[in-house]
Amino acid sequence: MGDSVSGKSRRAVCPGSFDPVTNGHLDIIGRAAELYDELVVAVFVNRSKSSMFSVDERREMLLEVTAQYGNVRIDVFSGLVVDYCRHNDIPVIIKGLRAVSDFDYELQMAQMNRGLAGIDTLFMPTNPEYSFLASSLVKEIANWGGDVSRLVPPLVNKRLADRAEKRTDQV
Ligand code: PNS
């Protein structure tokens, strides 16, 4: 792939919390990886939002579950996503849209990011199989011992089960 005329490679970023990565994220990552020479999956460090997994754990899980894609790189960032894009020479942000309800906020962010730094956002419709899927729901279900094995990669399922077990031990 790549742009044989300018010699530039095509790069994009998939930013998110990935707390933890789900099959819905993986669907978008896999499809975006086919469209770009390099896809950076960037874990946002949000100090004002409490997370279940540390940034290192989220990064590790992403590394393992995307190992099959030769052109996917995992990174961590804090601050504005557009600053991350500028510093890393990435012209486009890829976002998955599950339903119309995602669109309002995503459009607002996309327009803000375009206005701030001229960075465009491309929306990719989520596979309908995952349109209801959210990391927050996965965590809640797993915390109460529910089965999330069809919603997350096996490695993540194991990590969630370990957490739930530890939690039960403490009660
Ligand atoms: O997985 P999430 O939590 O829905 O991801 C949201 C994320 C990290 C993509 C979004 O909050 C973001 O881009 N944060 C970086 C900070 C930023 O640039 N904020 C201004 C957006 S207009």
Tab-separated table of N, CA and C and ligand atoms in Angstrom:
chain	number	residue	atom	x	y	z
A	1	MET	N	0.847	-1.207	0.000
A	1	MET	CA	0.000	0.000	0.000
A	1	MET	C	0.873	1.244	0.000
A	2	GLY	N	0.409	2.326	0.608
A	2	GLY	CA	1.197	3.550	0.654
A	2	GLY	C	0.946	4.379	-0.588
A	3	ASP	N	1.442	5.596	-0.573
A	3	ASP	CA	1.260	6.487	-1.690
A	3	ASP	C	2.547	6.479	-2.513
A	4	SER	N	2.524	5.750	-3.622
A	4	SER	CA	3.759	5.563	-4.384
A	4	SER	C	4.211	6.866	-5.044
A	5	VAL	N	3.289	7.833	-5.221
A	5	VAL	CA	3.657	9.087	-5.876
A	5	VAL	C	4.427	9.985	-4.905
A	6	SER	N	3.866	10.211	-3.725
A	6	SER	CA	4.529	11.118	-2.776
A	6	SER	C	5.512	10.391	-1.869
A	7	GLY	N	5.446	9.073	-1.847
A	7	GLY	CA	6.318	8.306	-0.955
A	7	GLY	C	5.833	8.320	0.489
A	8	LYS	N	4.692	8.989	0.737
A	8	LYS	CA	4.164	9.067	2.112
A	8	LYS	C	3.362	7.813	2.441
A	9	SER	N	3.465	7.363	3.675
A	9	SER	CA	2.613	6.236	4.040
A	9	SER	C	1.360	6.792	4.704
A	10	ARG	N	0.299	6.023	4.618
A	10	ARG	CA	-0.974	6.474	5.171
A	10	ARG	C	-1.114	5.953	6.596
A	11	ARG	N	-1.313	6.897	7.515
A	11	ARG	CA	-1.392	6.519	8.929
A	11	ARG	C	-2.680	7.062	9.534
A	12	ALA	N	-3.177	6.328	10.507
A	12	ALA	CA	-4.376	6.774	11.219
A	12	ALA	C	-4.249	6.365	12.678
A	13	VAL	N	-5.061	7.015	13.506
A	13	VAL	CA	-5.063	6.663	14.927
A	13	VAL	C	-6.470	6.282	15.376
A	14	CYS	N	-6.537	5.252	16.206
A	14	CYS	CA	-7.781	4.865	16.888
A	14	CYS	C	-7.581	5.202	18.365
A	15	PRO	N	-8.090	6.336	18.836
A	15	PRO	CA	-7.898	6.672	20.250
A	15	PRO	C	-9.040	6.123	21.103
A	16	GLY	N	-8.761	5.855	22.368
A	16	GLY	CA	-9.832	5.384	23.251
A	16	GLY	C	-9.305	5.058	24.620
A	17	SER	N	-10.231	4.704	25.508
A	17	SER	CA	-9.830	4.316	26.864
A	17	SER	C	-9.429	2.838	26.914
A	18	PHE	N	-10.110	2.024	26.148
A	18	PHE	CA	-9.815	0.580	26.065
A	18	PHE	C	-9.720	-0.054	27.458
A	19	ASP	N	-10.723	0.227	28.274
A	19	ASP	CA	-10.715	-0.261	29.665
A	19	ASP	C	-11.857	-1.248	29.904
A	20	PRO	N	-11.759	-2.465	29.379
A	20	PRO	CA	-10.699	-3.045	28.554
A	20	PRO	C	-11.119	-3.074	27.083
A	21	VAL	N	-10.181	-3.534	26.227
A	21	VAL	CA	-10.492	-3.708	24.809
A	21	VAL	C	-11.567	-4.797	24.648
A	22	THR	N	-12.534	-4.530	23.766
A	22	THR	CA	-13.627	-5.494	23.532
A	22	THR	C	-13.558	-6.011	22.084
A	23	ASN	N	-14.432	-6.968	21.782
A	23	ASN	CA	-14.507	-7.456	20.398
A	23	ASN	C	-14.988	-6.355	19.453
A	24	GLY	N	-15.756	-5.420	19.983
A	24	GLY	CA	-16.207	-4.282	19.165
A	24	GLY	C	-15.013	-3.422	18.752
A	25	HIS	N	-14.125	-3.126	19.709
A	25	HIS	CA	-12.904	-2.368	19.366
A	25	HIS	C	-12.086	-3.130	18.321
A	26	LEU	N	-11.947	-4.442	18.564
A	26	LEU	CA	-11.098	-5.252	17.670
A	26	LEU	C	-11.640	-5.281	16.247
A	27	ASP	N	-12.964	-5.275	16.136
A	27	ASP	CA	-13.594	-5.249	14.812
A	27	ASP	C	-13.175	-3.975	14.069
A	28	ILE	N	-13.247	-2.843	14.758
A	28	ILE	CA	-12.871	-1.567	14.127
A	28	ILE	C	-11.366	-1.544	13.838
A	29	ILE	N	-10.564	-1.997	14.791
A	29	ILE	CA	-9.098	-1.988	14.612
A	29	ILE	C	-8.711	-2.834	13.397
A	30	GLY	N	-9.271	-4.032	13.305
A	30	GLY	CA	-8.937	-4.938	12.198
A	30	GLY	C	-9.315	-4.347	10.847
A	31	ARG	N	-10.512	-3.738	10.793
A	31	ARG	CA	-10.956	-3.171	9.507
A	31	ARG	C	-10.156	-1.927	9.147
A	32	ALA	N	-9.847	-1.105	10.154
A	32	ALA	CA	-9.062	0.119	9.881
A	32	ALA	C	-7.636	-0.256	9.467
A	33	ALA	N	-7.114	-1.330	10.046
A	33	ALA	CA	-5.738	-1.756	9.723
A	33	ALA	C	-5.613	-2.164	8.255
A	34	GLU	N	-6.744	-2.599	7.684
A	34	GLU	CA	-6.707	-2.981	6.260
A	34	GLU	C	-6.682	-1.761	5.342
A	35	LEU	N	-7.111	-0.621	5.884
A	35	LEU	CA	-7.225	0.572	5.041
A	35	LEU	C	-6.001	1.479	5.096
A	36	TYR	N	-5.176	1.289	6.115
A	36	TYR	CA	-4.027	2.185	6.304
A	36	TYR	C	-2.721	1.395	6.340
A	37	ASP	N	-1.621	2.079	6.035
A	37	ASP	CA	-0.312	1.418	6.115
A	37	ASP	C	0.043	1.159	7.568
A	38	GLU	N	-0.262	2.169	8.398
A	38	GLU	CA	0.004	1.986	9.834
A	38	GLU	C	-1.194	2.502	10.627
A	39	LEU	N	-1.621	1.699	11.578
A	39	LEU	CA	-2.710	2.124	12.465
A	39	LEU	C	-2.160	2.161	13.888
A	40	VAL	N	-2.269	3.338	14.504
A	40	VAL	CA	-1.832	3.462	15.899
A	40	VAL	C	-3.068	3.390	16.788
A	41	VAL	N	-3.061	2.451	17.709
A	41	VAL	CA	-4.135	2.374	18.697
A	41	VAL	C	-3.592	3.078	19.941
A	42	ALA	N	-4.195	4.214	20.275
A	42	ALA	CA	-3.627	5.066	21.330
A	42	ALA	C	-4.524	5.070	22.565
A	43	VAL	N	-3.964	4.613	23.670
A	43	VAL	CA	-4.712	4.534	24.933
A	43	VAL	C	-4.637	5.898	25.621
A	44	PHE	N	-5.791	6.471	25.861
A	44	PHE	CA	-5.851	7.794	26.489
A	44	PHE	C	-5.743	7.665	28.013
A	45	VAL	N	-4.776	8.381	28.577
A	45	VAL	CA	-4.603	8.384	30.037
A	45	VAL	C	-5.469	9.505	30.587
A	46	ASN	N	-6.579	9.126	31.192
A	46	ASN	CA	-7.526	10.123	31.698
A	46	ASN	C	-7.478	10.140	33.223
A	47	ARG	N	-6.784	11.119	33.769
A	47	ARG	CA	-6.590	11.134	35.230
A	47	ARG	C	-7.880	11.445	35.981
A	48	SER	N	-8.862	12.034	35.291
A	48	SER	CA	-10.089	12.395	36.002
A	48	SER	C	-11.139	11.275	35.949
A	49	LYS	N	-10.813	10.167	35.283
A	49	LYS	CA	-11.796	9.067	35.177
A	49	LYS	C	-11.166	7.814	35.784
A	50	SER	N	-11.854	7.195	36.744
A	50	SER	CA	-11.240	6.003	37.340
A	50	SER	C	-11.398	4.818	36.390
A	51	SER	N	-10.391	3.976	36.371
A	51	SER	CA	-10.423	2.858	35.431
A	51	SER	C	-10.275	1.538	36.183
A	52	MET	N	-10.690	0.460	35.552
A	52	MET	CA	-10.537	-0.857	36.171
A	52	MET	C	-9.100	-1.347	35.980
A	53	PHE	N	-8.575	-1.154	34.769
A	53	PHE	CA	-7.217	-1.620	34.462
A	53	PHE	C	-6.266	-0.431	34.345
A	54	SER	N	-5.032	-0.653	34.796
A	54	SER	CA	-4.035	0.411	34.686
A	54	SER	C	-3.706	0.623	33.202
A	55	VAL	N	-3.065	1.728	32.919
A	55	VAL	CA	-2.701	2.009	31.531
A	55	VAL	C	-1.781	0.912	30.996
A	56	ASP	N	-0.846	0.449	31.836
A	56	ASP	CA	0.065	-0.616	31.399
A	56	ASP	C	-0.692	-1.900	31.082
A	57	GLU	N	-1.669	-2.231	31.925
A	57	GLU	CA	-2.461	-3.452	31.670
A	57	GLU	C	-3.251	-3.325	30.372
A	58	ARG	N	-3.838	-2.145	30.158
A	58	ARG	CA	-4.626	-1.942	28.938
A	58	ARG	C	-3.726	-2.042	27.703
A	59	ARG	N	-2.535	-1.454	27.838
A	59	ARG	CA	-1.568	-1.483	26.735
A	59	ARG	C	-1.149	-2.928	26.437
A	60	GLU	N	-0.826	-3.661	27.501
A	60	GLU	CA	-0.406	-5.076	27.344
A	60	GLU	C	-1.492	-5.907	26.658
A	61	MET	N	-2.744	-5.741	27.125
A	61	MET	CA	-3.839	-6.522	26.533
A	61	MET	C	-3.984	-6.182	25.051
A	62	LEU	N	-3.884	-4.889	24.735
A	62	LEU	CA	-3.997	-4.478	23.332
A	62	LEU	C	-2.865	-5.060	22.494
A	63	LEU	N	-1.660	-5.049	23.069
A	63	LEU	CA	-0.507	-5.611	22.350
A	63	LEU	C	-0.773	-7.059	21.980
A	64	GLU	N	-1.260	-7.822	22.945
A	64	GLU	CA	-1.499	-9.257	22.693
A	64	GLU	C	-2.611	-9.497	21.690
A	65	VAL	N	-3.712	-8.772	21.855
A	65	VAL	CA	-4.861	-9.096	20.997
A	65	VAL	C	-4.751	-8.496	19.596
A	66	THR	N	-3.771	-7.620	19.375
A	66	THR	CA	-3.580	-7.083	18.017
A	66	THR	C	-2.298	-7.627	17.383
A	67	ALA	N	-1.665	-8.596	18.038
A	67	ALA	CA	-0.373	-9.119	17.561
A	67	ALA	C	-0.473	-9.672	16.138
A	68	GLN	N	-1.699	-10.123	15.774
A	68	GLN	CA	-1.883	-10.700	14.428
A	68	GLN	C	-1.781	-9.650	13.314
A	69	TYR	N	-1.904	-8.365	13.677
A	69	TYR	CA	-1.847	-7.318	12.645
A	69	TYR	C	-0.447	-6.708	12.615
A	70	GLY	N	0.253	-6.928	11.508
A	70	GLY	CA	1.631	-6.442	11.401
A	70	GLY	C	1.745	-4.939	11.390
A	71	ASN	N	0.664	-4.227	11.044
A	71	ASN	CA	0.770	-2.768	10.885
A	71	ASN	C	0.057	-1.993	11.998
A	72	VAL	N	-0.244	-2.672	13.108
A	72	VAL	CA	-0.893	-1.982	14.240
A	72	VAL	C	0.135	-1.750	15.329
A	73	ARG	N	0.212	-0.496	15.781
A	73	ARG	CA	1.129	-0.141	16.861
A	73	ARG	C	0.301	0.357	18.040
A	74	ILE	N	0.729	0.003	19.244
A	74	ILE	CA	0.001	0.455	20.436
A	74	ILE	C	0.807	1.559	21.098
A	75	ASP	N	0.127	2.611	21.499
A	75	ASP	CA	0.803	3.717	22.180
A	75	ASP	C	-0.117	4.248	23.284
A	76	VAL	N	0.427	5.129	24.087
A	76	VAL	CA	-0.319	5.726	25.202
A	76	VAL	C	-0.176	7.234	25.058
A	77	PHE	N	-1.245	7.976	25.332
A	77	PHE	CA	-1.097	9.438	25.288
A	77	PHE	C	-1.938	10.097	26.361
A	78	SER	N	-1.512	11.315	26.737
A	78	SER	CA	-2.368	12.139	27.587
A	78	SER	C	-2.456	13.494	26.899
A	79	GLY	N	-3.441	14.278	27.259
A	79	GLY	CA	-3.619	15.569	26.586
A	79	GLY	C	-4.582	15.430	25.425
A	80	LEU	N	-4.488	16.383	24.526
A	80	LEU	CA	-5.438	16.416	23.405
A	80	LEU	C	-5.051	15.418	22.321
A	81	VAL	N	-6.047	14.758	21.773
A	81	VAL	CA	-5.774	13.793	20.708
A	81	VAL	C	-5.186	14.502	19.481
A	82	VAL	N	-5.609	15.751	19.250
A	82	VAL	CA	-5.070	16.455	18.067
A	82	VAL	C	-3.584	16.777	18.249
A	83	ASP	N	-3.158	17.030	19.497
A	83	ASP	CA	-1.724	17.268	19.739
A	83	ASP	C	-0.940	15.984	19.495
A	84	TYR	N	-1.541	14.858	19.940
A	84	TYR	CA	-0.899	13.564	19.688
A	84	TYR	C	-0.741	13.368	18.175
A	85	CYS	N	-1.799	13.671	17.429
A	85	CYS	CA	-1.757	13.504	15.962
A	85	CYS	C	-0.676	14.387	15.353
A	86	ARG	N	-0.627	15.632	15.795
A	86	ARG	CA	0.365	16.557	15.217
A	86	ARG	C	1.786	16.096	15.508
A	87	HIS	N	2.040	15.696	16.778
A	87	HIS	CA	3.396	15.272	17.148
A	87	HIS	C	3.820	14.000	16.422
A	88	ASN	N	2.835	13.200	16.035
A	88	ASN	CA	3.163	11.907	15.410
A	88	ASN	C	2.856	11.871	13.915
A	89	ASP	N	2.543	13.050	13.386
A	89	ASP	CA	2.303	13.163	11.954
A	89	ASP	C	1.190	12.216	11.472
A	90	ILE	N	0.087	12.251	12.204
A	90	ILE	CA	-1.064	11.398	11.854
A	90	ILE	C	-2.219	12.320	11.444
A	91	PRO	N	-2.685	12.209	10.202
A	91	PRO	CA	-3.699	13.164	9.733
A	91	PRO	C	-5.148	12.787	10.025
A	92	VAL	N	-5.385	11.584	10.483
A	92	VAL	CA	-6.792	11.171	10.607
A	92	VAL	C	-7.054	10.300	11.834
A	93	ILE	N	-8.221	10.571	12.425
A	93	ILE	CA	-8.684	9.804	13.593
A	93	ILE	C	-9.795	8.876	13.107
A	94	ILE	N	-9.754	7.630	13.531
A	94	ILE	CA	-10.821	6.676	13.176
A	94	ILE	C	-11.656	6.419	14.423
A	95	LYS	N	-12.970	6.524	14.270
A	95	LYS	CA	-13.873	6.238	15.375
A	95	LYS	C	-14.954	5.252	14.928
A	96	GLY	N	-15.279	4.318	15.786
A	96	GLY	CA	-16.375	3.394	15.506
A	96	GLY	C	-17.679	4.016	15.995
A	97	LEU	N	-18.736	3.844	15.209
A	97	LEU	CA	-20.066	4.321	15.633
A	97	LEU	C	-20.972	3.116	15.827
A	98	ARG	N	-21.475	2.951	17.056
A	98	ARG	CA	-22.336	1.802	17.332
A	98	ARG	C	-23.776	2.076	16.929
A	99	ALA	N	-24.227	3.272	17.228
A	99	ALA	CA	-25.636	3.608	16.993
A	99	ALA	C	-25.753	5.118	16.826
A	100	VAL	N	-26.940	5.565	16.477
A	100	VAL	CA	-27.153	7.007	16.280
A	100	VAL	C	-26.822	7.758	17.566
A	101	SER	N	-27.054	7.109	18.692
A	101	SER	CA	-26.792	7.768	19.981
A	101	SER	C	-25.323	8.149	20.148
A	102	ASP	N	-24.427	7.432	19.491
A	102	ASP	CA	-22.996	7.796	19.565
A	102	ASP	C	-22.714	9.058	18.750
A	103	PHE	N	-23.575	9.278	17.746
A	103	PHE	CA	-23.226	10.238	16.713
A	103	PHE	C	-23.135	11.679	17.216
A	104	ASP	N	-24.086	12.101	18.051
A	104	ASP	CA	-24.124	13.492	18.536
A	104	ASP	C	-22.786	13.931	19.100
A	105	TYR	N	-22.306	13.166	20.083
A	105	TYR	CA	-21.069	13.530	20.776
A	105	TYR	C	-19.852	13.354	19.868
A	106	GLU	N	-19.863	12.272	19.090
A	106	GLU	CA	-18.727	12.013	18.203
A	106	GLU	C	-18.609	13.101	17.134
A	107	LEU	N	-19.751	13.546	16.630
A	107	LEU	CA	-19.728	14.606	15.619
A	107	LEU	C	-19.170	15.899	16.227
A	108	GLN	N	-19.627	16.192	17.444
A	108	GLN	CA	-19.161	17.396	18.149
A	108	GLN	C	-17.632	17.354	18.318
A	109	MET	N	-17.130	16.187	18.756
A	109	MET	CA	-15.677	16.063	18.944
A	109	MET	C	-14.947	16.170	17.609
A	110	ALA	N	-15.508	15.529	16.582
A	110	ALA	CA	-14.860	15.541	15.266
A	110	ALA	C	-14.764	16.970	14.736
A	111	GLN	N	-15.858	17.735	14.908
A	111	GLN	CA	-15.855	19.116	14.411
A	111	GLN	C	-14.902	19.982	15.227
A	112	MET	N	-14.854	19.730	16.528
A	112	MET	CA	-13.938	20.467	17.396
A	112	MET	C	-12.493	20.165	16.996
A	113	ASN	N	-12.188	18.897	16.795
A	113	ASN	CA	-10.821	18.499	16.436
A	113	ASN	C	-10.411	19.053	15.070
A	114	ARG	N	-11.351	19.094	14.166
A	114	ARG	CA	-11.080	19.651	12.832
A	114	ARG	C	-10.812	21.161	12.947
A	115	GLY	N	-11.633	21.817	13.792
A	115	GLY	CA	-11.462	23.263	13.993
A	115	GLY	C	-10.165	23.588	14.723
A	116	LEU	N	-9.809	22.754	15.692
A	116	LEU	CA	-8.613	23.006	16.500
A	116	LEU	C	-7.331	22.844	15.697
A	117	ALA	N	-7.297	21.796	14.871
A	117	ALA	CA	-6.004	21.442	14.276
A	117	ALA	C	-6.084	20.932	12.842
A	118	GLY	N	-7.275	20.977	12.255
A	118	GLY	CA	-7.406	20.493	10.875
A	118	GLY	C	-7.281	18.978	10.766
A	119	ILE	N	-7.442	18.298	11.898
A	119	ILE	CA	-7.368	16.826	11.868
A	119	ILE	C	-8.777	16.288	11.617
A	120	ASP	N	-8.919	15.450	10.621
A	120	ASP	CA	-10.236	14.898	10.297
A	120	ASP	C	-10.510	13.597	11.040
A	121	THR	N	-11.791	13.317	11.189
A	121	THR	CA	-12.220	12.060	11.821
A	121	THR	C	-13.037	11.281	10.811
A	122	LEU	N	-12.741	10.014	10.666
A	122	LEU	CA	-13.563	9.147	9.824
A	122	LEU	C	-14.328	8.183	10.719
A	123	PHE	N	-15.621	8.075	10.467
A	123	PHE	CA	-16.461	7.186	11.261
A	123	PHE	C	-16.645	5.857	10.540
A	124	MET	N	-16.540	4.800	11.312
A	124	MET	CA	-16.714	3.464	10.753
A	124	MET	C	-17.870	2.791	11.507
A	125	PRO	N	-18.898	2.337	10.774
A	125	PRO	CA	-20.007	1.707	11.499
A	125	PRO	C	-19.556	0.384	12.127
A	126	THR	N	-19.887	0.215	13.374
A	126	THR	CA	-19.573	-1.020	14.072
A	126	THR	C	-20.357	-2.174	13.448
A	127	ASN	N	-19.773	-3.336	13.462
A	127	ASN	CA	-20.498	-4.545	13.083
A	127	ASN	C	-21.759	-4.629	13.973
A	128	PRO	N	-22.966	-4.790	13.366
A	128	PRO	CA	-24.206	-4.799	14.168
A	128	PRO	C	-24.165	-5.816	15.318
A	129	GLU	N	-23.340	-6.834	15.143
A	129	GLU	CA	-23.195	-7.849	16.196
A	129	GLU	C	-22.715	-7.219	17.516
A	130	TYR	N	-22.038	-6.064	17.390
A	130	TYR	CA	-21.460	-5.423	18.577
A	130	TYR	C	-22.080	-4.059	18.869
A	131	SER	N	-23.253	-3.777	18.307
A	131	SER	CA	-23.779	-2.413	18.418
A	131	SER	C	-24.174	-2.058	19.860
A	132	PHE	N	-24.366	-3.046	20.698
A	132	PHE	CA	-24.765	-2.798	22.094
A	132	PHE	C	-23.564	-2.845	23.035
A	133	LEU	N	-22.405	-3.119	22.484
A	133	LEU	CA	-21.252	-3.460	23.320
A	133	LEU	C	-20.503	-2.221	23.814
A	134	ALA	N	-20.247	-2.174	25.116
A	134	ALA	CA	-19.486	-1.059	25.697
A	134	ALA	C	-18.609	-1.616	26.813
A	135	SER	N	-17.400	-1.098	26.936
A	135	SER	CA	-16.487	-1.571	27.986
A	135	SER	C	-17.132	-1.445	29.366
A	136	SER	N	-17.893	-0.362	29.566
A	136	SER	CA	-18.493	-0.136	30.889
A	136	SER	C	-19.470	-1.268	31.243
A	137	LEU	N	-20.268	-1.711	30.263
A	137	LEU	CA	-21.219	-2.803	30.519
A	137	LEU	C	-20.491	-4.114	30.762
A	138	VAL	N	-19.441	-4.337	29.962
A	138	VAL	CA	-18.646	-5.561	30.109
A	138	VAL	C	-18.100	-5.641	31.536
A	139	LYS	N	-17.576	-4.513	32.040
A	139	LYS	CA	-16.993	-4.504	33.397
A	139	LYS	C	-18.061	-4.798	34.446
A	140	GLU	N	-19.214	-4.172	34.270
A	140	GLU	CA	-20.278	-4.373	35.254
A	140	GLU	C	-20.741	-5.833	35.277
A	141	ILE	N	-20.948	-6.398	34.096
A	141	ILE	CA	-21.418	-7.789	34.008
A	141	ILE	C	-20.366	-8.732	34.607
A	142	ALA	N	-19.098	-8.512	34.208
A	142	ALA	CA	-18.018	-9.385	34.700
A	142	ALA	C	-17.866	-9.258	36.219
A	143	ASN	N	-18.016	-8.058	36.725
A	143	ASN	CA	-17.898	-7.827	38.170
A	143	ASN	C	-18.900	-8.644	38.977
A	144	TRP	N	-20.081	-8.844	38.373
A	144	TRP	CA	-21.120	-9.616	39.057
A	144	TRP	C	-21.131	-11.077	38.610
A	145	GLY	N	-20.048	-11.495	37.988
A	145	GLY	CA	-19.910	-12.915	37.638
A	145	GLY	C	-20.618	-13.322	36.365
A	146	GLY	N	-21.096	-12.366	35.583
A	146	GLY	CA	-21.794	-12.701	34.337
A	146	GLY	C	-20.818	-13.134	33.250
A	147	ASP	N	-21.379	-13.764	32.226
A	147	ASP	CA	-20.556	-14.320	31.147
A	147	ASP	C	-20.335	-13.277	30.045
A	148	VAL	N	-19.085	-12.861	29.877
A	148	VAL	CA	-18.782	-11.886	28.817
A	148	VAL	C	-17.852	-12.509	27.765
A	149	SER	N	-17.788	-13.837	27.771
A	149	SER	CA	-16.801	-14.507	26.916
A	149	SER	C	-17.026	-14.275	25.419
A	150	ARG	N	-18.267	-13.939	25.021
A	150	ARG	CA	-18.508	-13.686	23.596
A	150	ARG	C	-18.269	-12.218	23.232
A	151	LEU	N	-17.986	-11.411	24.242
A	151	LEU	CA	-17.881	-9.963	24.014
A	151	LEU	C	-16.453	-9.434	24.012
A	152	VAL	N	-15.550	-10.226	24.576
A	152	VAL	CA	-14.153	-9.780	24.689
A	152	VAL	C	-13.221	-10.918	24.266
A	153	PRO	N	-11.979	-10.587	23.890
A	153	PRO	CA	-11.030	-11.660	23.550
A	153	PRO	C	-10.757	-12.527	24.795
A	154	PRO	N	-10.391	-13.810	24.592
A	154	PRO	CA	-10.189	-14.727	25.717
A	154	PRO	C	-9.245	-14.183	26.798
A	155	LEU	N	-8.176	-13.528	26.390
A	155	LEU	CA	-7.223	-12.977	27.365
A	155	LEU	C	-7.888	-11.939	28.289
A	156	VAL	N	-8.742	-11.118	27.704
A	156	VAL	CA	-9.437	-10.083	28.485
A	156	VAL	C	-10.475	-10.739	29.399
A	157	ASN	N	-11.133	-11.769	28.867
A	157	ASN	CA	-12.110	-12.499	29.662
A	157	ASN	C	-11.459	-13.057	30.930
A	158	LYS	N	-10.256	-13.580	30.759
A	158	LYS	CA	-9.518	-14.170	31.882
A	158	LYS	C	-9.169	-13.077	32.910
A	159	ARG	N	-8.674	-11.944	32.402
A	159	ARG	CA	-8.308	-10.839	33.308
A	159	ARG	C	-9.523	-10.340	34.092
A	160	LEU	N	-10.665	-10.268	33.406
A	160	LEU	CA	-11.892	-9.802	34.070
A	160	LEU	C	-12.337	-10.795	35.138
A	161	ALA	N	-12.221	-12.079	34.790
A	161	ALA	CA	-12.628	-13.114	35.752
A	161	ALA	C	-11.718	-13.069	36.983
A	162	ASP	N	-10.414	-12.864	36.755
A	162	ASP	CA	-9.466	-12.772	37.874
A	162	ASP	C	-9.842	-11.607	38.794
A	163	ARG	N	-10.195	-10.477	38.181
A	163	ARG	CA	-10.577	-9.300	38.965
A	163	ARG	C	-11.833	-9.568	39.802
A	164	ALA	N	-12.814	-10.213	39.138
A	164	ALA	CA	-14.083	-10.487	39.822
A	164	ALA	C	-13.843	-11.427	40.996
A	165	GLU	N	-12.935	-12.393	40.782
A	165	GLU	CA	-12.624	-13.372	41.837
A	165	GLU	C	-11.977	-12.662	43.038
A	166	LYS	N	-11.030	-11.780	42.745
A	166	LYS	CA	-10.348	-11.024	43.805
A	166	LYS	C	-11.353	-10.210	44.595
A	167	ARG	N	-12.299	-9.623	43.842
A	167	ARG	CA	-13.318	-8.776	44.455
A	167	ARG	C	-14.179	-9.605	45.418
A	168	THR	N	-14.545	-10.834	44.979
A	168	THR	CA	-15.384	-11.702	45.821
A	168	THR	C	-14.601	-12.117	47.071
A	169	ASP	N	-13.286	-12.370	46.884
A	169	ASP	CA	-12.450	-12.758	48.031
A	169	ASP	C	-12.470	-11.694	49.116
A	170	GLN	N	-12.540	-10.417	48.649
A	170	GLN	CA	-12.457	-9.299	49.597
A	170	GLN	C	-13.750	-9.056	50.355
A	171	VAL	N	-14.872	-9.570	49.822
A	171	VAL	CA	-16.180	-9.305	50.461
A	171	VAL	C	-16.350	-10.111	51.736
B	1	PNS	O1	-13.003	5.021	24.725
B	1	PNS	P1	-13.500	6.414	25.024
B	1	PNS	O2	-13.398	6.712	26.513
B	1	PNS	O3	-14.861	6.679	24.475
B	1	PNS	O4	-12.486	7.410	24.270
B	1	PNS	C1	-12.668	8.807	24.301
B	1	PNS	C2	-11.414	9.506	23.751
B	1	PNS	C3	-10.193	9.138	24.545
B	1	PNS	C4	-11.204	9.121	22.307
B	1	PNS	C5	-11.688	11.037	23.834
B	1	PNS	O5	-12.127	11.368	25.110
B	1	PNS	C6	-10.459	11.851	23.500
B	1	PNS	O6	-10.131	12.007	22.349
B	1	PNS	N1	-9.766	12.333	24.556
B	1	PNS	C7	-8.514	13.032	24.415
B	1	PNS	C8	-8.653	14.465	24.962
B	1	PNS	C9	-9.191	15.390	23.893
B	1	PNS	O7	-8.606	15.543	22.855
B	1	PNS	N2	-10.356	16.002	24.193
B	1	PNS	C10	-11.017	16.932	23.321
B	1	PNS	C11	-11.920	16.229	22.358
B	1	PNS	S1	-12.748	17.385	21.293
